[in-house]
Amino acid sequence: MERLQKFIASCGVASRRKAEELITEGKVLVNGRKVTELGVKVNPLKDKVKVNGQLLAVEKPVYYLLNKPKGVITSVTDPQGRETVLDYIKNEKKRIYPVGRLDLNTEGLLLLTNDGELAQNLTHPSKGVEKTYEVRVKGRVKEDDLQVIANGVPLEDGITSPATIVDLGFDDHNGVHEVEITIHEGRNRQVRRMFEHFGYRIHNLKRIAGGLSLSGVKRGGVRQLTQREVNALKALGDKK
Ligand code: URA
């Protein structure tokens, strides 16, 4: 037996949170009866669950790693018709979606899946999954500022949690300072805001790791995860 919202998420039609909303809004039928409480359990092999009139079937989960280029939006559709991350996943009929988001002008590692359960677990703030970014800043970054960035920056939505910083140094040739930062929060535009707080201008921002490594996947490239990677992500999402 499985919780109804978990089952709905595992069928790839909605995240677990969205599934809870669908239930409380009365959009879910179990064996023809409307269910609006969240405690109900179902047998995925026997019970007939309908969401908005559509009968759900257990869908095989799929997992893709994309090296998102700049200028591509992290969304499943765009009303303005711009390129989205889904345009990079070819020949996939299942309803997949990105896990978390990268800004329009941020590049790098992005996971896409139809596994609502894993998506929810990985993005939940309490899990604090570590993400590493390569930050290229115009001009020289002061060591004192990096110290504050590592300890906590007072942003308008609160002070940031401790971050791990690797100072890769200033390049005289192009006038760019390179820093690797690992954070385990996922606030909106967080890394940009942590540097902008001191007046720095970000030249390039790239996520290079986050439960997975980007290495070997070129810009715009995609690959499916190995079973070992999926297991490791599930273990990360399950912790705490
Ligand atoms: N931090 C940012 O500022 N932007 C991203 O896309 C991800 C993390």
XYZ file of C-alpha atoms and ligand atoms in Angstrom:
248
model
C 0.000 0.000 0.000
C 1.201 3.480 -0.769
C 0.074 6.958 0.128
C -2.174 8.356 -2.588
C -0.104 11.518 -3.149
C 3.077 9.456 -3.413
C 1.474 7.163 -5.965
C 0.229 10.122 -8.041
C 3.737 11.611 -7.999
C 5.275 8.284 -9.017
C 3.013 8.204 -12.089
C 4.720 11.383 -13.253
C 1.647 13.590 -13.409
C 2.600 15.970 -10.600
C 5.068 16.599 -7.808
C 4.082 15.240 -4.424
C 3.059 18.712 -3.220
C 0.983 19.333 -6.341
C -0.593 15.885 -5.906
C -1.666 16.882 -2.393
C -3.318 19.971 -3.817
C -5.102 17.912 -6.464
C -6.450 15.638 -3.737
C -7.674 18.426 -1.465
C -9.206 20.208 -4.460
C -11.309 17.101 -5.128
C -9.684 16.262 -8.462
C -8.806 12.689 -7.514
C -11.017 9.588 -7.665
C -10.065 6.209 -6.199
C -12.175 3.366 -7.611
C -14.780 5.928 -8.652
C -14.983 7.667 -5.232
C -13.736 11.170 -4.661
C -10.950 11.348 -2.064
C -10.117 14.696 -0.450
C -8.134 13.666 2.646
C -4.386 13.172 2.514
C -4.052 10.064 4.719
C -5.530 7.583 2.231
C -3.426 4.642 1.030
C -3.858 2.794 -2.244
C -2.648 -0.425 -3.782
C -0.929 0.707 -7.006
C -1.496 -2.689 -8.626
C -5.203 -2.942 -7.856
C -6.787 0.426 -7.208
C -7.968 2.607 -10.083
C -6.831 6.179 -9.516
C -8.053 8.970 -11.740
C -6.729 12.551 -11.709
C -8.825 15.093 -13.560
C -10.587 12.166 -15.223
C -7.357 10.540 -16.413
C -6.623 6.982 -15.282
C -3.105 6.716 -13.904
C -0.667 3.970 -14.741
C 2.670 3.339 -13.076
C 5.252 4.878 -15.356
C 8.827 3.676 -15.646
C 11.032 6.400 -14.175
C 13.609 8.009 -16.454
C 16.506 10.250 -15.449
C 18.487 12.620 -17.654
C 21.462 14.830 -16.962
C 21.640 17.946 -19.137
C 24.506 20.388 -19.433
C 22.232 23.398 -19.845
C 23.599 26.153 -22.058
C 23.083 29.835 -21.234
C 19.960 31.430 -22.648
C 17.754 28.352 -22.202
C 14.914 28.524 -19.713
C 14.426 25.947 -16.982
C 10.781 25.285 -17.628
C 8.679 22.736 -19.482
C 6.976 25.298 -21.689
C 7.449 28.973 -22.428
C 4.525 31.180 -23.448
C 6.964 33.342 -25.410
C 8.185 30.335 -27.388
C 11.784 30.532 -26.193
C 13.981 27.478 -26.061
C 13.456 25.387 -22.913
C 15.521 22.626 -21.320
C 12.994 20.073 -22.627
C 13.982 20.932 -26.193
C 17.275 19.177 -25.446
C 15.684 15.845 -24.500
C 14.814 14.100 -27.740
C 12.483 11.130 -28.244
C 11.082 11.062 -24.741
C 7.305 10.683 -24.556
C 7.085 10.632 -20.765
C 6.241 13.810 -18.887
C 9.596 14.792 -17.519
C 10.497 18.031 -15.807
C 13.577 19.736 -14.375
C 14.542 19.194 -10.739
C 15.113 22.639 -9.279
C 16.107 25.431 -11.601
C 18.975 27.317 -13.114
C 18.640 30.968 -14.146
C 18.374 31.826 -17.815
C 22.028 32.853 -17.875
C 23.382 30.091 -15.669
C 24.739 27.001 -17.366
C 25.600 23.505 -16.274
C 24.209 20.526 -14.448
C 20.470 19.973 -14.485
C 18.574 16.776 -13.705
C 15.311 16.025 -15.510
C 13.009 13.188 -14.543
C 9.429 11.969 -14.234
C 10.211 10.666 -10.723
C 8.180 13.104 -8.641
C 9.228 11.486 -5.409
C 12.945 11.925 -6.060
C 12.434 15.455 -7.400
C 10.602 16.435 -4.261
C 13.193 14.855 -1.986
C 16.157 16.458 -3.698
C 14.703 19.947 -3.703
C 13.315 19.938 -0.198
C 15.232 22.559 1.841
C 15.599 20.167 4.798
C 17.699 17.776 2.698
C 20.360 20.364 1.924
C 21.854 18.543 -1.058
C 25.213 20.149 -1.887
C 25.621 21.926 -5.210
C 28.915 23.206 -6.544
C 29.178 26.205 -8.859
C 32.059 27.607 -10.824
C 31.815 31.391 -10.565
C 33.737 33.651 -12.911
C 33.752 37.213 -11.633
C 34.833 40.337 -13.540
C 37.784 41.803 -11.659
C 39.614 40.674 -8.568
C 37.675 39.266 -5.600
C 38.957 40.283 -2.160
C 39.946 37.525 0.210
C 37.975 39.162 3.018
C 34.826 39.082 0.910
C 35.347 35.398 0.151
C 35.596 34.831 3.875
C 32.207 36.471 4.404
C 30.759 34.496 1.485
C 32.005 31.321 3.185
C 30.638 32.288 6.596
C 27.303 33.837 5.642
C 26.148 36.802 3.570
C 23.298 38.949 4.902
C 20.812 38.861 2.015
C 17.330 40.340 2.144
C 15.839 36.882 2.742
C 18.252 36.127 5.584
C 21.868 35.249 6.134
C 23.218 32.444 3.974
C 24.405 29.172 5.504
C 28.116 28.404 5.564
C 29.523 27.658 2.108
C 32.720 25.946 1.002
C 34.943 28.136 -1.128
C 37.872 27.192 -3.325
C 39.689 30.276 -4.607
C 41.013 29.366 -8.058
C 42.605 32.792 -8.452
C 42.625 35.820 -10.701
C 43.576 35.471 -14.342
C 45.539 38.525 -15.557
C 44.863 37.659 -19.183
C 41.110 38.031 -19.138
C 40.675 39.941 -15.870
C 38.442 37.237 -14.433
C 38.616 35.773 -10.928
C 37.489 32.180 -10.630
C 35.933 30.742 -7.485
C 34.298 27.411 -6.762
C 31.510 27.569 -4.230
C 29.522 24.733 -2.684
C 26.207 25.567 -1.055
C 23.405 23.435 0.276
C 20.589 25.935 0.077
C 18.700 26.667 -3.103
C 17.369 30.182 -2.839
C 16.469 32.148 -5.912
C 19.611 33.497 -7.677
C 21.518 32.702 -4.522
C 25.090 32.516 -5.816
C 24.654 35.644 -7.915
C 23.231 37.549 -4.976
C 26.051 36.380 -2.677
C 28.602 38.000 -4.972
C 26.463 40.962 -6.036
C 26.116 41.850 -2.371
C 29.736 43.076 -2.538
C 29.230 44.788 -5.900
C 30.908 42.052 -7.986
C 29.725 41.403 -11.509
C 29.331 37.750 -12.457
C 30.807 37.020 -15.857
C 29.763 33.367 -15.926
C 28.013 30.967 -13.567
C 28.035 27.222 -14.053
C 26.785 24.390 -11.855
C 29.386 21.653 -12.045
C 28.120 19.192 -9.439
C 25.092 18.437 -7.292
C 24.762 14.792 -6.349
C 26.054 14.158 -9.882
C 29.031 15.350 -11.833
C 28.868 17.234 -15.090
C 32.193 15.905 -16.292
C 32.170 14.371 -19.750
C 28.936 16.050 -20.864
C 29.529 18.885 -23.296
C 27.484 22.082 -23.339
C 23.979 21.226 -24.572
C 24.746 17.526 -24.173
C 22.459 15.013 -22.454
C 22.883 11.535 -21.059
C 20.750 9.157 -19.061
C 21.876 8.398 -15.520
C 23.304 5.018 -14.621
C 21.463 2.882 -12.082
C 24.304 3.516 -9.656
C 23.822 7.287 -9.978
C 20.068 6.941 -9.487
C 20.655 4.892 -6.335
C 23.115 7.466 -5.008
C 20.631 10.305 -5.628
C 17.869 8.384 -3.876
C 20.151 7.857 -0.885
C 20.872 11.610 -0.817
C 17.166 12.437 -1.023
C 16.317 9.967 1.735
C 18.807 11.231 4.277
C 17.729 13.118 7.439
N 22.544 30.470 -8.003
C 22.269 31.423 -8.902
O 22.502 32.590 -8.667
N 21.718 31.063 -10.058
C 21.454 29.768 -10.379
O 20.951 29.487 -11.460
C 21.751 28.790 -9.427
C 22.297 29.180 -8.241
